[in-house]
XYZ file of C-alpha atoms in Angstrom:
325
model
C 38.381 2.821 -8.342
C 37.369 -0.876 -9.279
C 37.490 -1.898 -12.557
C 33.863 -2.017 -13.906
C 33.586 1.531 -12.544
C 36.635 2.710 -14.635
C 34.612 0.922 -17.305
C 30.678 2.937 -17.162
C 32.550 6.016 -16.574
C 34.719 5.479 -20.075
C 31.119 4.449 -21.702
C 29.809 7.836 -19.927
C 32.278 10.180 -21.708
C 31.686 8.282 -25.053
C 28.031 7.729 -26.028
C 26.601 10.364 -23.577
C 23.439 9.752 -21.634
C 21.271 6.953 -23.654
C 23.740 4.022 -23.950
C 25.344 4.303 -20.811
C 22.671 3.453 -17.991
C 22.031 0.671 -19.930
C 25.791 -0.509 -19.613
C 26.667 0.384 -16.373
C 23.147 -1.556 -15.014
C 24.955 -4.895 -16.333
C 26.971 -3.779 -13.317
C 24.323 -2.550 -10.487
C 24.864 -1.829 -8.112
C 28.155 -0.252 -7.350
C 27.191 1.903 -4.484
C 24.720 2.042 -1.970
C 21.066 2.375 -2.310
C 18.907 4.532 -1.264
C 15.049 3.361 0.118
C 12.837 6.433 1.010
C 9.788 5.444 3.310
C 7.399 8.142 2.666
C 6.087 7.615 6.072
C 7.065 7.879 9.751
C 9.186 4.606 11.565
C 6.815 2.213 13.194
C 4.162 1.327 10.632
C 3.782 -1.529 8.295
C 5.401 0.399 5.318
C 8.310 1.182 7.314
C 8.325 -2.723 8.632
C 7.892 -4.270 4.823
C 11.482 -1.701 3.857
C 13.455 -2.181 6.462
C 13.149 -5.926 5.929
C 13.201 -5.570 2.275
C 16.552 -3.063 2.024
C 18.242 -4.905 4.780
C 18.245 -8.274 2.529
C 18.613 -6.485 -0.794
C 22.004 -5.138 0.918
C 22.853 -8.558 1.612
C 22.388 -9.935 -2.097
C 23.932 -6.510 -3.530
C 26.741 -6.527 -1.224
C 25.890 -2.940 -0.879
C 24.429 -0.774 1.961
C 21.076 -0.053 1.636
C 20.426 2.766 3.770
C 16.563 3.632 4.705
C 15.164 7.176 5.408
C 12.257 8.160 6.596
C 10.697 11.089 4.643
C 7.109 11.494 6.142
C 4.503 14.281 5.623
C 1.828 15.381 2.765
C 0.222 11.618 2.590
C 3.418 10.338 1.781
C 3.995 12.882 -1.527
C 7.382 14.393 0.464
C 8.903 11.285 -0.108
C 8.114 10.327 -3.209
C 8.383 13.669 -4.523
C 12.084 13.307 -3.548
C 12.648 9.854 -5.731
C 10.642 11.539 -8.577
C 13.184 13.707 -9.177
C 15.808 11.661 -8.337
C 18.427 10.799 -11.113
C 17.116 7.184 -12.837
C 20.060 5.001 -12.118
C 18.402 2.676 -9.795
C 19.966 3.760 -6.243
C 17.084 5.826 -5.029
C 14.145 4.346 -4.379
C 10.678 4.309 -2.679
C 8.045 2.221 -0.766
C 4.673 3.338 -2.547
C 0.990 2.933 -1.085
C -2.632 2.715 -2.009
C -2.333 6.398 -0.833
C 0.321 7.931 -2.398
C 0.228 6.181 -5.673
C -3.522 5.789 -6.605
C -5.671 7.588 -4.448
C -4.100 11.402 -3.488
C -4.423 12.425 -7.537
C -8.057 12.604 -7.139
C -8.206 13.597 -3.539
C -5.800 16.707 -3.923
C -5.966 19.472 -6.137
C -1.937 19.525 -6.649
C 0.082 16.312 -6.306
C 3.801 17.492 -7.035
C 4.299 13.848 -9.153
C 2.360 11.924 -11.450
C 2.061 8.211 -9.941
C 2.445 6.825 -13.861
C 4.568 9.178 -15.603
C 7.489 9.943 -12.808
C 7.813 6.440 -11.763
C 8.912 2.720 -12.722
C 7.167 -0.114 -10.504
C 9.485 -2.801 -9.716
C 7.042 -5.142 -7.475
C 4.257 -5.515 -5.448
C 5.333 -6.257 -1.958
C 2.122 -6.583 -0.090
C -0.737 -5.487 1.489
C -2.654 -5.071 5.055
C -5.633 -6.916 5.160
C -8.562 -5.197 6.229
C -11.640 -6.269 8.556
C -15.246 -5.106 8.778
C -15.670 -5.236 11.902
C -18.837 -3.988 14.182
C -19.881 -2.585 17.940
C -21.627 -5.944 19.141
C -24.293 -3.657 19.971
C -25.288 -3.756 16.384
C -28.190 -5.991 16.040
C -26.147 -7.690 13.076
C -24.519 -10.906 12.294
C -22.922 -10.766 8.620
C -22.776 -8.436 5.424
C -26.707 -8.893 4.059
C -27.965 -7.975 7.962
C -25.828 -4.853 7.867
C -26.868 -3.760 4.775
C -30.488 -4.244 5.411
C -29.988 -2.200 8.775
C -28.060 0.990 6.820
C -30.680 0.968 4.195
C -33.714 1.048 7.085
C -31.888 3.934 8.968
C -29.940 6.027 6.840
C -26.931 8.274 7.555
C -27.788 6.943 11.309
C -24.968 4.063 11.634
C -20.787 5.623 11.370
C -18.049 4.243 10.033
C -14.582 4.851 11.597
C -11.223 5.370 9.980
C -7.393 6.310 10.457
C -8.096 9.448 8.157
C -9.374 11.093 4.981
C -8.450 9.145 2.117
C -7.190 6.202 3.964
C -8.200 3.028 3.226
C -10.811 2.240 5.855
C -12.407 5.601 4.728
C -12.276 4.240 0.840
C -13.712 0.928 1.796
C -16.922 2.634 4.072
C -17.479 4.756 0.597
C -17.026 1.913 -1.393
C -19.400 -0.026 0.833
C -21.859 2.749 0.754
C -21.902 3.159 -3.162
C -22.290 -0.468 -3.692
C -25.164 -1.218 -1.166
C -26.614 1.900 -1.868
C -26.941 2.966 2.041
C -25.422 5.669 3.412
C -23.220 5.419 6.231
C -21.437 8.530 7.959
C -17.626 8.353 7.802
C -16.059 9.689 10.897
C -12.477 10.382 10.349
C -9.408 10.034 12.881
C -6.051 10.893 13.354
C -4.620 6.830 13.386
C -5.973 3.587 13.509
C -5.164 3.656 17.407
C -7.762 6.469 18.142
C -10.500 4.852 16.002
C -10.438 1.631 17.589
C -10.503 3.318 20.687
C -13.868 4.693 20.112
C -15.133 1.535 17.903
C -14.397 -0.197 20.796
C -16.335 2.122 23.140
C -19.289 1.956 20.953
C -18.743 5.930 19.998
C -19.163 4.838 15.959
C -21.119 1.371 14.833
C -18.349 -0.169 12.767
C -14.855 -0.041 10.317
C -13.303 -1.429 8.007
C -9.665 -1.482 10.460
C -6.517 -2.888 9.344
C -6.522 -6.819 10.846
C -3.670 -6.933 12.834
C -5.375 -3.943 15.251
C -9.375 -5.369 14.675
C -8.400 -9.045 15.040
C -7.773 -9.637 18.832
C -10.583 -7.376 19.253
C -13.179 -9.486 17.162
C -11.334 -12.787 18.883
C -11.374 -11.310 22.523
C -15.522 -10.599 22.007
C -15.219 -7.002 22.115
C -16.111 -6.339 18.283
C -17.462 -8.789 15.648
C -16.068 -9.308 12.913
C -18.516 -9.906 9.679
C -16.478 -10.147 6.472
C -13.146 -9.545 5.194
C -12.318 -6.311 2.884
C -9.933 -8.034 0.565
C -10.551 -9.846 -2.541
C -10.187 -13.547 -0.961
C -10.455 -14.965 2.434
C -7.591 -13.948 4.708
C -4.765 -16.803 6.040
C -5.045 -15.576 9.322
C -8.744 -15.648 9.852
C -9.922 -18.234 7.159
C -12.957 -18.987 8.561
C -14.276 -15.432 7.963
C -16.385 -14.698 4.467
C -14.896 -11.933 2.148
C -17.286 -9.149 1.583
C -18.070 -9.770 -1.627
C -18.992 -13.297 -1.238
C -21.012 -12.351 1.970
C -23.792 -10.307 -0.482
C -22.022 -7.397 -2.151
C -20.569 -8.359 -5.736
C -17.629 -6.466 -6.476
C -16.305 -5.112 -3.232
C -12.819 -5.409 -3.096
C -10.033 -3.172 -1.219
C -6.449 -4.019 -1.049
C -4.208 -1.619 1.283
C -1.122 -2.286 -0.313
C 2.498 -0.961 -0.887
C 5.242 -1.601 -2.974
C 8.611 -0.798 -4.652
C 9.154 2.081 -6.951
C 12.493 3.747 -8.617
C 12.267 7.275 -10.908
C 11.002 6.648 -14.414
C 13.303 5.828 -16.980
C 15.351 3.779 -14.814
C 17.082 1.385 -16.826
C 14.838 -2.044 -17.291
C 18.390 -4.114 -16.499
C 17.831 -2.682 -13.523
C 14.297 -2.904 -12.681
C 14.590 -6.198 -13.722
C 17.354 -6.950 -11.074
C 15.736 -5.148 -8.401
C 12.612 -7.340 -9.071
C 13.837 -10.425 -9.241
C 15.948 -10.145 -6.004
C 12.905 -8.473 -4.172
C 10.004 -11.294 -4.861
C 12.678 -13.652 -3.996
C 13.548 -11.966 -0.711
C 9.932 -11.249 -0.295
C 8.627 -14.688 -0.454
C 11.128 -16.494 1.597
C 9.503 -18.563 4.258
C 11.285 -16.942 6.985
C 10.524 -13.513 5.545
C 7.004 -13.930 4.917
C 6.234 -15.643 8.456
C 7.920 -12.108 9.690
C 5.356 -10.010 7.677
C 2.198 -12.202 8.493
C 3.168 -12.242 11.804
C 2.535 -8.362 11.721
C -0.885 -8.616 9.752
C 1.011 -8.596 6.585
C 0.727 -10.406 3.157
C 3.153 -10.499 0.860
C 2.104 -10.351 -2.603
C 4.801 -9.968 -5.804
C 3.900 -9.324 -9.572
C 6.721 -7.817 -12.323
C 6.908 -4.657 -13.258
C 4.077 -4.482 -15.952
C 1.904 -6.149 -14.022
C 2.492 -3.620 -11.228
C 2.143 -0.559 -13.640
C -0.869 -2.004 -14.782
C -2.204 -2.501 -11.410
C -1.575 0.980 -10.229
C -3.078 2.608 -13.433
C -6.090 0.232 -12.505
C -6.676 1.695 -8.467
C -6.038 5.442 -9.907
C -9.258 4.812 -11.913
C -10.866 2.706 -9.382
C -10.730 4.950 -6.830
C -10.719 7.896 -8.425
C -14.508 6.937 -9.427
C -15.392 6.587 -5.644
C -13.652 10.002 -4.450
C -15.826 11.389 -7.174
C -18.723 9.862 -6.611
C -18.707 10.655 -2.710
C -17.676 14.189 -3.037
C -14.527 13.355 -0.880
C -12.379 16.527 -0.112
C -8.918 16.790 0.912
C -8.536 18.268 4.870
């Protein structure tokens, strides 16, 4: 056994279970890590940790081996690092869903998002798209509103599920116009285009890197972006909020997470380490090349953040009487 091991292991048998964590993290890691994706291999969450974890094993000269836990909108998997010992070698890739949305959507969540976890960073988010049928006898936000609030509950909004966040964004949308749109729910972005596409629903708020080639290629039209500010990859097209609607704003994001009372020494490594990984150039052209932006913040500012969407959208579930499948 190397040395510094010998060392936490003497500082485990003397002071018990407060001081040493806090001693041995001078020394993280000293074994591999563990990075739970909460969802199946192939989507963005999966793409953002296998990136992330295979350059944090570089820096840590450790493995950093990824599993794939999917099921129960991602609450499996992060059940799993909930309960994991707090020593900083299990850890998860958290979502809009998991972490801010599914304690108001289901009636038992098996964690609490702010109690049985410490944030470490933001890593990003998917930029989302309002996009339209070019049927739709509409040409930006104000048009569309106008043409929900003339024909109510006629016009449908598509999404990749119940509490996704295309769904979120179309109740969002409907609270702040004060229209009412009819959400039609799907099992994946894939099947939802399909039928936006076809003209079988009037519009959605799709994830950009599946809506963009679309809107570019004529066969949807694009109106206004979902996010907060104008996307890098289609600057030319008006956020929502600054195309008539004050205030709307929805950011699909994910980021890193570790069991609560991990020691800050190493919360603080794992942060530092990831936003610097995360905003190489190389790294980041990866991620945007796959509809991705990477976005870092500490760890308060990522608590902070998360407390912030619970109550966000926790106020829109109410308020549209959205139920769990």
């Amino acid at each position: 056994m190397k040395a510094r091991g010998v060392q936490c292991m003497l500082v485990l048998v003397m002071a018990g279970a407060a001081l040493p964590a806090v001693t041995c993290a001078q020394n993280y890691p000293t074994k591999a890590i563990r990075l739970i994706v909460p969802f199946p291999p192939g989507g963005s969450t999966d793409l953002v940790g296998r990136v992330l974890g295979a350059k944090l094993g570089e820096a840590f000269a450790q493995q950093v081996v990824m599993e794939n836990r999917p099921g129960a909108s991602g609450m499996i998997g992060n059940e799993l690092v909930a309960r994991a010992a707090p020593d900083g070698y299990t850890l998860t890739m958290g979502t809009i869903g998991a972490m801010s949305v599914n304690v108001s959507l289901f009636k038992s969540v098996p964690y609490d998002p702010t109690r049985d976890f410490a944030p470490v960073t933001l890593t990003g988010n998917v930029e989302n798209l309002l996009v339209v049928h070019p049927s739709l006898p509409v040409k930006n936000v104000k048009e569309l509103i106008a043409l929900a609030a003339g024909k109510p509950g006629t016009l449908s909004f598509a999404s990749s599920g119940i509490g996704n966040a295309p769904h979120l964004a179309g109740e969002l949308f409907n609270q702040l116009a004060k229209v009412k749109m009819v959400h039609v729910p799907y099992k994946g972005g894939g099947p939802a285009m399909i039928d936006l596409v076809g003209g079988q629903v009037s519009l959605s708020f799709a994830s950009m890197p599946s809506s963009l080639p679309f809107a570019k290629g004529g066969k949807l039209r694009a109106l206004a972006v979902g996010g907060a500010e104008r996307s890098p990859a289609a600057p030319e097209i008006p956020t929502v909020a600054e195309s008539g609607l004050p205030g709307f704003a929805v950011i699909d994001w994910q980021g890193l997470l570790a069991p609560a009372k991990t020691p800050a020494a190493v919360i603080n490594r794992l942060n530092q380490e990831s936003a610097r990984i995360l905003n190489e150039r190389e790294v980041k052209e990866r991620l945007s090349a796959a509809g991705l932006q990477v976005v870092t913040n500490t760890p308060a500012q990522f608590a902070d953040f998360i407390r912030a969407e619970i109550e966000k959208w926790g106020k829109v579930i109410r308020a549209a009487g959205i139920k769990s499948e």
